[in-house]
Amino acid sequence: MADHYATLGINRDASADDVRKAYRKLARKHHPDLNPDDESAKKKFQEVQTAFDTLNDPKKREMYDRYGDAYEQMGAGSRGGGYRPTGPGPGGGSESVQFDFDEMFGGGGAGEGAGGFADLFRQFSRGGRGAQARHQSVRGQDIEYELTVPFNTAINGGEANLAVQRASGKVETISVKIPQGIDDGKKIRLRGQGEESLGGGTAGDLLLTIRVAPHPHFERRGKRLDVAVPVTLAEAVQGAKIEVPTPTGTIMLTIPPGTSSGKKLRVKGHGVRSKNQEPGDLYAEIQVVMPPNLTEEEREQIAAISARHPQQPRGELRW
């Protein structure tokens, strides 16, 4: 038969406090809920529980020290091991041996075993002989992640995949729906996608912080979109209709004759769209691109034109 002192890893002269400390440590280590893939965990936990039942009771411990495992036949009675020890009570009925799990596992304090272990092990309920343990619902932990999405996906909405590493070490790929118009830094809560509950309760949530990757040409300011639009010298001088991409497709933008670089043309309703909100606007900033490889004669012609139309473009420039 098993040596209860050896099971708990303590000496025969161990104090009652030493017994409790050893039990707390081993109960956490071998509890089946914390070792779902270990078939021997339940058996080991029952051995630890039985040893604790015996050595934690001064009268039973005295009988065990005197008679060993035969103490049960010497009148001590067996209250068994397992998840909830029970045994015969007065008058042939049954009584349940209950432990103060707040005391054993630290309750809500900050010391060893504090917090969730008291709740976890309190799952064993009172009942008669042969009653089975009932799991207390303990909500799983939330997981926090940052997810970077392309600029276009943030503006138009869509889906993104996220690789989540579970506490077990398993990596799971989760598909995330990205709402249209979501901004950088916004959070998405995926209920039930966090860690699973150890006691069969509700799983935790997955909390995502969205990061939006920059776009090479477009810039967002709330619901407003800004884009730099290059035009040729001829288009700026004579005016033109040019194609400009937007989140909802390509549009034709009218460049008025004589448009200068830096001029911003507003395109209403072609900015950021969000559910149940009016869309923002698109602002196209004109950038005049000079033709390359001008001849000396062409440069003189441009200079002559400028001379006939004097300007002071930097007249209002101040520090």
Short mmCIF file of N, CA and C in Angstrom, two decimals, residues 131-302:
data_model
loop_
_atom_site.label_atom_id
_atom_site.label_comp_id
_atom_site.label_asym_id
_atom_site.label_seq_id
_atom_site.Cartn_x
_atom_site.Cartn_y
_atom_site.Cartn_z
N ALA A 131 -21.79 10.35 -4.64
CA ALA A 131 -22.11 11.53 -5.46
C ALA A 131 -20.90 11.93 -6.27
N GLN A 132 -21.12 12.45 -7.46
CA GLN A 132 -20.02 12.81 -8.35
C GLN A 132 -19.71 14.30 -8.22
N ALA A 133 -18.44 14.65 -8.52
CA ALA A 133 -18.02 16.04 -8.44
C ALA A 133 -18.68 16.85 -9.54
N ARG A 134 -19.02 18.08 -9.21
CA ARG A 134 -19.59 19.00 -10.18
C ARG A 134 -18.58 20.11 -10.44
N HIS A 135 -18.34 20.40 -11.71
CA HIS A 135 -17.39 21.44 -12.07
C HIS A 135 -18.01 22.82 -11.90
N GLN A 136 -17.31 23.68 -11.26
CA GLN A 136 -17.75 25.07 -11.18
C GLN A 136 -17.31 25.79 -12.45
N SER A 137 -18.19 26.58 -12.99
CA SER A 137 -17.86 27.31 -14.22
C SER A 137 -16.86 28.41 -13.91
N VAL A 138 -15.69 28.29 -14.48
CA VAL A 138 -14.65 29.31 -14.33
C VAL A 138 -14.35 29.85 -15.72
N ARG A 139 -14.62 31.12 -15.97
CA ARG A 139 -14.46 31.71 -17.29
C ARG A 139 -13.00 31.68 -17.73
N GLY A 140 -12.78 31.35 -19.00
CA GLY A 140 -11.44 31.34 -19.55
C GLY A 140 -10.84 32.73 -19.65
N GLN A 141 -9.54 32.79 -19.78
CA GLN A 141 -8.85 34.07 -19.84
C GLN A 141 -9.02 34.73 -21.21
N ASP A 142 -9.02 36.06 -21.21
CA ASP A 142 -9.02 36.82 -22.46
C ASP A 142 -7.60 36.83 -23.04
N ILE A 143 -7.53 36.99 -24.36
CA ILE A 143 -6.24 37.10 -25.05
C ILE A 143 -6.22 38.44 -25.78
N GLU A 144 -5.10 39.14 -25.71
CA GLU A 144 -4.96 40.42 -26.40
C GLU A 144 -3.91 40.31 -27.51
N TYR A 145 -4.27 40.80 -28.69
CA TYR A 145 -3.38 40.76 -29.85
C TYR A 145 -3.48 42.09 -30.58
N GLU A 146 -2.44 42.41 -31.35
CA GLU A 146 -2.48 43.51 -32.31
C GLU A 146 -2.53 42.91 -33.71
N LEU A 147 -3.39 43.46 -34.56
CA LEU A 147 -3.55 42.95 -35.92
C LEU A 147 -3.37 44.11 -36.89
N THR A 148 -2.37 44.01 -37.76
CA THR A 148 -2.13 45.03 -38.77
C THR A 148 -2.84 44.64 -40.06
N VAL A 149 -3.65 45.55 -40.58
CA VAL A 149 -4.41 45.28 -41.81
C VAL A 149 -4.00 46.28 -42.88
N PRO A 150 -4.13 45.91 -44.16
CA PRO A 150 -3.81 46.85 -45.24
C PRO A 150 -4.72 48.08 -45.20
N PHE A 151 -4.22 49.18 -45.71
CA PHE A 151 -4.98 50.43 -45.74
C PHE A 151 -6.31 50.24 -46.46
N ASN A 152 -6.28 49.56 -47.60
CA ASN A 152 -7.49 49.36 -48.39
C ASN A 152 -8.53 48.55 -47.62
N THR A 153 -8.07 47.55 -46.85
CA THR A 153 -9.01 46.72 -46.08
C THR A 153 -9.67 47.53 -44.98
N ALA A 154 -8.91 48.42 -44.34
CA ALA A 154 -9.48 49.27 -43.30
C ALA A 154 -10.53 50.21 -43.87
N ILE A 155 -10.32 50.72 -45.09
CA ILE A 155 -11.25 51.66 -45.68
C ILE A 155 -12.50 50.95 -46.20
N ASN A 156 -12.31 49.85 -46.92
CA ASN A 156 -13.43 49.17 -47.57
C ASN A 156 -14.02 48.04 -46.75
N GLY A 157 -13.33 47.59 -45.69
CA GLY A 157 -13.79 46.43 -44.95
C GLY A 157 -13.31 45.15 -45.63
N GLY A 158 -13.41 44.05 -44.91
CA GLY A 158 -12.98 42.77 -45.48
C GLY A 158 -12.65 41.78 -44.39
N GLU A 159 -11.76 40.87 -44.69
CA GLU A 159 -11.35 39.86 -43.72
C GLU A 159 -9.83 39.80 -43.63
N ALA A 160 -9.37 39.39 -42.46
CA ALA A 160 -7.93 39.20 -42.25
C ALA A 160 -7.75 37.96 -41.40
N ASN A 161 -6.64 37.28 -41.55
CA ASN A 161 -6.35 36.07 -40.79
C ASN A 161 -5.34 36.38 -39.68
N LEU A 162 -5.59 35.78 -38.53
CA LEU A 162 -4.74 36.00 -37.37
C LEU A 162 -4.30 34.64 -36.82
N ALA A 163 -3.00 34.46 -36.60
CA ALA A 163 -2.47 33.24 -36.00
C ALA A 163 -2.38 33.45 -34.49
N VAL A 164 -3.15 32.67 -33.72
CA VAL A 164 -3.21 32.81 -32.28
C VAL A 164 -2.57 31.59 -31.62
N GLN A 165 -1.62 31.81 -30.75
CA GLN A 165 -0.99 30.72 -30.02
C GLN A 165 -1.69 30.53 -28.69
N ARG A 166 -2.24 29.33 -28.49
CA ARG A 166 -2.96 29.02 -27.27
C ARG A 166 -1.98 28.71 -26.14
N ALA A 167 -2.54 28.64 -24.92
CA ALA A 167 -1.71 28.32 -23.76
C ALA A 167 -1.12 26.93 -23.87
N SER A 168 -1.80 26.05 -24.60
CA SER A 168 -1.30 24.70 -24.80
C SER A 168 -0.12 24.64 -25.77
N GLY A 169 0.15 25.74 -26.45
CA GLY A 169 1.21 25.78 -27.45
C GLY A 169 0.69 25.62 -28.86
N LYS A 170 -0.57 25.23 -29.01
CA LYS A 170 -1.16 25.03 -30.33
C LYS A 170 -1.41 26.38 -30.99
N VAL A 171 -1.11 26.49 -32.30
CA VAL A 171 -1.34 27.72 -33.05
C VAL A 171 -2.61 27.54 -33.88
N GLU A 172 -3.53 28.46 -33.71
CA GLU A 172 -4.82 28.40 -34.40
C GLU A 172 -4.98 29.63 -35.28
N THR A 173 -5.43 29.44 -36.51
CA THR A 173 -5.68 30.55 -37.43
C THR A 173 -7.15 30.95 -37.34
N ILE A 174 -7.38 32.22 -37.06
CA ILE A 174 -8.74 32.75 -36.90
C ILE A 174 -8.99 33.80 -37.97
N SER A 175 -10.14 33.72 -38.62
CA SER A 175 -10.54 34.71 -39.61
C SER A 175 -11.29 35.84 -38.92
N VAL A 176 -10.85 37.06 -39.16
CA VAL A 176 -11.42 38.23 -38.49
C VAL A 176 -12.11 39.12 -39.51
N LYS A 177 -13.35 39.49 -39.24
CA LYS A 177 -14.07 40.41 -40.11
C LYS A 177 -13.71 41.85 -39.75
N ILE A 178 -13.22 42.60 -40.73
CA ILE A 178 -12.81 43.99 -40.51
C ILE A 178 -13.94 44.92 -40.97
N PRO A 179 -14.52 45.68 -40.06
CA PRO A 179 -15.61 46.58 -40.46
C PRO A 179 -15.12 47.68 -41.40
N GLN A 180 -15.98 48.11 -42.29
CA GLN A 180 -15.65 49.19 -43.22
C GLN A 180 -15.40 50.48 -42.45
N GLY A 181 -14.30 51.15 -42.78
CA GLY A 181 -13.99 52.45 -42.19
C GLY A 181 -13.34 52.38 -40.82
N ILE A 182 -12.88 51.21 -40.38
CA ILE A 182 -12.26 51.13 -39.06
C ILE A 182 -10.97 51.94 -39.04
N ASP A 183 -10.72 52.61 -37.94
CA ASP A 183 -9.56 53.49 -37.83
C ASP A 183 -8.45 52.81 -37.03
N ASP A 184 -7.25 53.32 -37.17
CA ASP A 184 -6.09 52.79 -36.46
C ASP A 184 -6.30 52.93 -34.96
N GLY A 185 -6.01 51.85 -34.22
CA GLY A 185 -6.14 51.88 -32.77
C GLY A 185 -7.47 51.39 -32.25
N LYS A 186 -8.45 51.18 -33.13
CA LYS A 186 -9.75 50.69 -32.69
C LYS A 186 -9.63 49.23 -32.26
N LYS A 187 -10.57 48.81 -31.39
CA LYS A 187 -10.52 47.46 -30.85
C LYS A 187 -11.71 46.63 -31.32
N ILE A 188 -11.46 45.36 -31.51
CA ILE A 188 -12.49 44.39 -31.88
C ILE A 188 -12.48 43.28 -30.84
N ARG A 189 -13.67 42.93 -30.34
CA ARG A 189 -13.79 41.84 -29.37
C ARG A 189 -14.43 40.64 -30.06
N LEU A 190 -13.73 39.51 -30.06
CA LEU A 190 -14.27 38.26 -30.59
C LEU A 190 -14.63 37.38 -29.39
N ARG A 191 -15.92 37.30 -29.12
CA ARG A 191 -16.37 36.57 -27.93
C ARG A 191 -16.17 35.06 -28.10
N GLY A 192 -15.66 34.45 -27.03
CA GLY A 192 -15.47 33.01 -27.03
C GLY A 192 -14.25 32.52 -27.78
N GLN A 193 -13.40 33.44 -28.27
CA GLN A 193 -12.22 33.06 -29.03
C GLN A 193 -10.94 33.14 -28.18
N GLY A 194 -11.11 33.37 -26.87
CA GLY A 194 -9.96 33.41 -25.98
C GLY A 194 -9.61 32.01 -25.48
N GLU A 195 -9.01 31.94 -24.29
CA GLU A 195 -8.64 30.64 -23.74
C GLU A 195 -9.87 29.89 -23.26
N GLU A 196 -9.84 28.57 -23.37
CA GLU A 196 -10.93 27.75 -22.89
C GLU A 196 -10.96 27.74 -21.37
N SER A 197 -12.15 27.48 -20.82
CA SER A 197 -12.30 27.39 -19.37
C SER A 197 -11.77 26.06 -18.87
N LEU A 198 -11.08 26.07 -17.74
CA LEU A 198 -10.59 24.84 -17.14
C LEU A 198 -11.71 24.03 -16.52
N GLY A 199 -12.80 24.69 -16.12
CA GLY A 199 -13.89 24.01 -15.45
C GLY A 199 -15.11 23.82 -16.31
N GLY A 200 -14.97 23.90 -17.61
CA GLY A 200 -16.11 23.71 -18.50
C GLY A 200 -17.01 24.92 -18.61
N GLY A 201 -16.53 26.07 -18.17
CA GLY A 201 -17.32 27.29 -18.26
C GLY A 201 -17.16 27.98 -19.60
N THR A 202 -17.51 29.26 -19.63
CA THR A 202 -17.44 30.05 -20.85
C THR A 202 -16.00 30.39 -21.20
N ALA A 203 -15.67 30.27 -22.48
CA ALA A 203 -14.32 30.63 -22.93
C ALA A 203 -14.12 32.14 -22.84
N GLY A 204 -12.88 32.56 -22.74
CA GLY A 204 -12.58 33.99 -22.73
C GLY A 204 -12.74 34.61 -24.10
N ASP A 205 -12.46 35.89 -24.21
CA ASP A 205 -12.60 36.62 -25.47
C ASP A 205 -11.22 36.93 -26.06
N LEU A 206 -11.22 37.19 -27.36
CA LEU A 206 -10.03 37.63 -28.07
C LEU A 206 -10.17 39.12 -28.32
N LEU A 207 -9.27 39.92 -27.76
CA LEU A 207 -9.33 41.38 -27.86
C LEU A 207 -8.26 41.84 -28.85
N LEU A 208 -8.71 42.40 -29.97
CA LEU A 208 -7.79 42.81 -31.03
C LEU A 208 -7.68 44.33 -31.08
N THR A 209 -6.45 44.82 -31.14
CA THR A 209 -6.20 46.23 -31.43
C THR A 209 -5.78 46.31 -32.90
N ILE A 210 -6.54 47.08 -33.68
CA ILE A 210 -6.31 47.16 -35.12
C ILE A 210 -5.26 48.22 -35.42
N ARG A 211 -4.26 47.83 -36.19
CA ARG A 211 -3.26 48.77 -36.71
C ARG A 211 -3.38 48.79 -38.23
N VAL A 212 -3.46 50.01 -38.78
CA VAL A 212 -3.66 50.17 -40.22
C VAL A 212 -2.32 50.52 -40.87
N ALA A 213 -1.93 49.72 -41.85
CA ALA A 213 -0.68 49.97 -42.57
C ALA A 213 -0.82 51.23 -43.43
N PRO A 214 0.25 52.00 -43.60
CA PRO A 214 0.17 53.22 -44.42
C PRO A 214 -0.01 52.88 -45.89
N HIS A 215 -0.55 53.85 -46.64
CA HIS A 215 -0.73 53.72 -48.08
C HIS A 215 0.33 54.56 -48.79
N PRO A 216 0.86 54.11 -49.91
CA PRO A 216 1.92 54.89 -50.58
C PRO A 216 1.44 56.22 -51.15
N HIS A 217 0.13 56.38 -51.35
CA HIS A 217 -0.36 57.62 -51.99
C HIS A 217 -1.47 58.31 -51.19
N PHE A 218 -2.33 57.55 -50.53
CA PHE A 218 -3.45 58.13 -49.81
C PHE A 218 -3.13 58.33 -48.34
N GLU A 219 -3.71 59.37 -47.77
CA GLU A 219 -3.56 59.64 -46.34
C GLU A 219 -4.94 59.90 -45.75
N ARG A 220 -5.17 59.34 -44.59
CA ARG A 220 -6.49 59.47 -43.95
C ARG A 220 -6.44 60.45 -42.80
N ARG A 221 -7.49 61.26 -42.72
CA ARG A 221 -7.69 62.17 -41.59
C ARG A 221 -9.14 62.05 -41.16
N GLY A 222 -9.41 61.11 -40.27
CA GLY A 222 -10.79 60.85 -39.89
C GLY A 222 -11.55 60.23 -41.05
N LYS A 223 -12.62 60.91 -41.50
CA LYS A 223 -13.39 60.43 -42.64
C LYS A 223 -12.87 61.02 -43.95
N ARG A 224 -11.88 61.86 -43.86
CA ARG A 224 -11.33 62.54 -45.04
C ARG A 224 -10.13 61.77 -45.60
N LEU A 225 -10.07 61.74 -46.95
CA LEU A 225 -8.92 61.15 -47.63
C LEU A 225 -8.21 62.21 -48.44
N ASP A 226 -6.88 62.22 -48.38
CA ASP A 226 -6.07 63.14 -49.18
C ASP A 226 -5.19 62.33 -50.12
N VAL A 227 -5.05 62.81 -51.35
CA VAL A 227 -4.21 62.15 -52.32
C VAL A 227 -3.51 63.19 -53.19
N ALA A 228 -2.23 63.00 -53.46
CA ALA A 228 -1.49 63.88 -54.36
C ALA A 228 -1.67 63.38 -55.79
N VAL A 229 -2.10 64.29 -56.67
CA VAL A 229 -2.40 63.92 -58.06
C VAL A 229 -1.43 64.66 -59.01
N PRO A 230 -0.49 63.96 -59.60
CA PRO A 230 0.43 64.61 -60.55
C PRO A 230 -0.30 64.94 -61.87
N VAL A 231 -0.02 66.12 -62.43
CA VAL A 231 -0.57 66.50 -63.74
C VAL A 231 0.57 67.10 -64.57
N THR A 232 0.41 67.05 -65.86
CA THR A 232 1.43 67.63 -66.73
C THR A 232 1.28 69.14 -66.77
N LEU A 233 2.30 69.79 -67.28
CA LEU A 233 2.25 71.25 -67.42
C LEU A 233 1.11 71.65 -68.33
N ALA A 234 0.94 70.91 -69.42
CA ALA A 234 -0.14 71.23 -70.37
C ALA A 234 -1.50 71.07 -69.72
N GLU A 235 -1.69 70.00 -68.92
CA GLU A 235 -2.98 69.79 -68.25
C GLU A 235 -3.27 70.91 -67.27
N ALA A 236 -2.22 71.37 -66.57
CA ALA A 236 -2.42 72.45 -65.61
C ALA A 236 -2.73 73.76 -66.32
N VAL A 237 -2.06 74.01 -67.45
CA VAL A 237 -2.25 75.27 -68.17
C VAL A 237 -3.58 75.29 -68.91
N GLN A 238 -3.87 74.23 -69.62
CA GLN A 238 -5.05 74.22 -70.48
C GLN A 238 -6.30 73.67 -69.80
N GLY A 239 -6.11 72.96 -68.68
CA GLY A 239 -7.24 72.27 -68.06
C GLY A 239 -7.40 70.90 -68.69
N ALA A 240 -7.99 69.97 -67.94
CA ALA A 240 -8.13 68.61 -68.47
C ALA A 240 -9.07 67.80 -67.58
N LYS A 241 -9.48 66.66 -68.10
CA LYS A 241 -10.22 65.66 -67.30
C LYS A 241 -9.29 64.45 -67.15
N ILE A 242 -9.02 64.09 -65.91
CA ILE A 242 -8.08 62.99 -65.65
C ILE A 242 -8.74 61.95 -64.76
N GLU A 243 -8.21 60.73 -64.80
CA GLU A 243 -8.71 59.64 -63.97
C GLU A 243 -7.99 59.64 -62.62
N VAL A 244 -8.78 59.48 -61.57
CA VAL A 244 -8.22 59.42 -60.21
C VAL A 244 -8.85 58.22 -59.48
N PRO A 245 -8.05 57.33 -58.89
CA PRO A 245 -8.62 56.20 -58.15
C PRO A 245 -9.19 56.64 -56.81
N THR A 246 -10.27 56.00 -56.40
CA THR A 246 -10.89 56.24 -55.10
C THR A 246 -11.26 54.89 -54.49
N PRO A 247 -11.65 54.85 -53.21
CA PRO A 247 -12.03 53.57 -52.60
C PRO A 247 -13.21 52.89 -53.29
N THR A 248 -14.04 53.66 -53.98
CA THR A 248 -15.22 53.08 -54.63
C THR A 248 -15.04 52.93 -56.13
N GLY A 249 -13.84 53.17 -56.63
CA GLY A 249 -13.60 53.04 -58.06
C GLY A 249 -12.99 54.31 -58.66
N THR A 250 -12.65 54.25 -59.93
CA THR A 250 -12.01 55.37 -60.61
C THR A 250 -13.05 56.43 -60.98
N ILE A 251 -12.70 57.69 -60.78
CA ILE A 251 -13.58 58.81 -61.15
C ILE A 251 -12.84 59.72 -62.12
N MET A 252 -13.60 60.58 -62.81
CA MET A 252 -13.03 61.59 -63.69
C MET A 252 -12.98 62.92 -62.93
N LEU A 253 -11.78 63.46 -62.81
CA LEU A 253 -11.57 64.70 -62.08
C LEU A 253 -11.26 65.82 -63.08
N THR A 254 -12.00 66.91 -62.95
CA THR A 254 -11.80 68.05 -63.85
C THR A 254 -10.74 68.99 -63.29
N ILE A 255 -9.69 69.22 -64.07
CA ILE A 255 -8.64 70.17 -63.69
C ILE A 255 -8.93 71.49 -64.39
N PRO A 256 -9.25 72.54 -63.63
CA PRO A 256 -9.53 73.83 -64.27
C PRO A 256 -8.28 74.38 -64.96
N PRO A 257 -8.43 75.11 -66.06
CA PRO A 257 -7.27 75.74 -66.72
C PRO A 257 -6.51 76.65 -65.76
N GLY A 258 -5.18 76.61 -65.86
CA GLY A 258 -4.35 77.48 -65.02
C GLY A 258 -4.23 77.01 -63.59
N THR A 259 -4.47 75.75 -63.33
CA THR A 259 -4.36 75.22 -61.96
C THR A 259 -2.90 75.13 -61.54
N SER A 260 -2.58 75.63 -60.36
CA SER A 260 -1.21 75.61 -59.85
C SER A 260 -0.98 74.40 -58.95
N SER A 261 0.30 74.04 -58.78
CA SER A 261 0.65 72.99 -57.83
C SER A 261 0.20 73.39 -56.42
N GLY A 262 -0.29 72.41 -55.67
CA GLY A 262 -0.75 72.68 -54.32
C GLY A 262 -2.24 72.94 -54.23
N LYS A 263 -2.89 73.18 -55.34
CA LYS A 263 -4.32 73.40 -55.33
C LYS A 263 -5.03 72.11 -54.94
N LYS A 264 -6.00 72.21 -54.02
CA LYS A 264 -6.74 71.04 -53.56
C LYS A 264 -8.16 71.07 -54.09
N LEU A 265 -8.51 70.03 -54.81
CA LEU A 265 -9.84 69.91 -55.39
C LEU A 265 -10.64 68.91 -54.56
N ARG A 266 -11.82 69.33 -54.12
CA ARG A 266 -12.66 68.49 -53.26
C ARG A 266 -13.60 67.63 -54.11
N VAL A 267 -13.61 66.33 -53.77
CA VAL A 267 -14.52 65.39 -54.43
C VAL A 267 -15.45 64.86 -53.34
N LYS A 268 -16.66 65.36 -53.31
CA LYS A 268 -17.59 65.05 -52.22
C LYS A 268 -18.03 63.59 -52.24
N GLY A 269 -18.05 62.99 -51.04
CA GLY A 269 -18.60 61.64 -50.88
C GLY A 269 -17.68 60.51 -51.28
N HIS A 270 -16.42 60.83 -51.61
CA HIS A 270 -15.51 59.77 -52.03
C HIS A 270 -14.38 59.55 -51.02
N GLY A 271 -14.67 59.90 -49.76
CA GLY A 271 -13.70 59.64 -48.70
C GLY A 271 -14.00 58.33 -48.00
N VAL A 272 -13.86 58.31 -46.67
CA VAL A 272 -14.05 57.10 -45.88
C VAL A 272 -15.53 56.89 -45.60
N ARG A 273 -15.98 55.68 -45.82
CA ARG A 273 -17.37 55.32 -45.54
C ARG A 273 -17.42 54.40 -44.32
N SER A 274 -18.38 54.64 -43.45
CA SER A 274 -18.61 53.79 -42.29
C SER A 274 -20.10 53.48 -42.22
N LYS A 275 -20.42 52.37 -41.56
CA LYS A 275 -21.80 51.94 -41.46
C LYS A 275 -22.65 52.99 -40.76
N ASN A 276 -23.79 53.30 -41.38
CA ASN A 276 -24.77 54.24 -40.81
C ASN A 276 -24.22 55.65 -40.65
N GLN A 277 -23.21 56.02 -41.44
CA GLN A 277 -22.66 57.38 -41.37
C GLN A 277 -22.51 57.94 -42.78
N GLU A 278 -22.55 59.25 -42.88
CA GLU A 278 -22.32 59.90 -44.16
C GLU A 278 -20.85 59.73 -44.55
N PRO A 279 -20.59 59.47 -45.82
CA PRO A 279 -19.19 59.30 -46.24
C PRO A 279 -18.42 60.61 -46.17
N GLY A 280 -17.12 60.50 -45.98
CA GLY A 280 -16.27 61.68 -45.99
C GLY A 280 -15.94 62.10 -47.42
N ASP A 281 -15.08 63.09 -47.55
CA ASP A 281 -14.72 63.63 -48.87
C ASP A 281 -13.28 63.29 -49.22
N LEU A 282 -13.00 63.33 -50.50
CA LEU A 282 -11.65 63.13 -51.02
C LEU A 282 -11.10 64.47 -51.47
N TYR A 283 -9.86 64.77 -51.07
CA TYR A 283 -9.20 66.00 -51.49
C TYR A 283 -8.00 65.64 -52.36
N ALA A 284 -8.05 66.09 -53.60
CA ALA A 284 -6.97 65.82 -54.56
C ALA A 284 -6.06 67.04 -54.63
N GLU A 285 -4.83 66.88 -54.21
CA GLU A 285 -3.86 67.99 -54.26
C GLU A 285 -3.09 67.89 -55.57
N ILE A 286 -3.17 68.95 -56.37
CA ILE A 286 -2.54 68.97 -57.69
C ILE A 286 -1.04 69.21 -57.57
N GLN A 287 -0.29 68.39 -58.28
CA GLN A 287 1.16 68.56 -58.35
C GLN A 287 1.56 68.63 -59.83
N VAL A 288 1.99 69.83 -60.24
CA VAL A 288 2.38 70.02 -61.64
C VAL A 288 3.78 69.45 -61.85
N VAL A 289 3.89 68.57 -62.83
CA VAL A 289 5.16 67.93 -63.14
C VAL A 289 5.69 68.55 -64.43
N MET A 290 6.85 69.17 -64.34
CA MET A 290 7.45 69.79 -65.52
C MET A 290 7.91 68.72 -66.51
N PRO A 291 7.78 69.00 -67.80
CA PRO A 291 8.27 68.03 -68.79
C PRO A 291 9.78 67.94 -68.74
N PRO A 292 10.32 66.76 -68.91
CA PRO A 292 11.78 66.60 -68.85
C PRO A 292 12.43 67.01 -70.17
N ASN A 293 13.71 67.26 -70.11
CA ASN A 293 14.53 67.49 -71.31
C ASN A 293 14.03 68.66 -72.17
N LEU A 294 13.65 69.77 -71.49
CA LEU A 294 13.26 70.96 -72.26
C LEU A 294 14.49 71.52 -72.98
N THR A 295 14.26 71.99 -74.22
CA THR A 295 15.36 72.63 -74.97
C THR A 295 15.54 74.04 -74.45
N GLU A 296 16.63 74.64 -74.84
CA GLU A 296 16.91 76.02 -74.45
C GLU A 296 15.82 76.93 -74.98
N GLU A 297 15.39 76.71 -76.21
CA GLU A 297 14.35 77.54 -76.80
C GLU A 297 13.05 77.41 -76.03
N GLU A 298 12.69 76.18 -75.61
CA GLU A 298 11.44 75.97 -74.86
C GLU A 298 11.50 76.65 -73.49
N ARG A 299 12.67 76.61 -72.87
CA ARG A 299 12.78 77.28 -71.58
C ARG A 299 12.66 78.78 -71.73
N GLU A 300 13.20 79.32 -72.81
CA GLU A 300 13.08 80.76 -73.05
C GLU A 300 11.63 81.14 -73.31
N GLN A 301 10.91 80.29 -74.01
CA GLN A 301 9.50 80.58 -74.26
C GLN A 301 8.70 80.62 -72.96
N ILE A 302 8.99 79.69 -72.06
CA ILE A 302 8.29 79.67 -70.76
C ILE A 302 8.65 80.92 -69.95
#
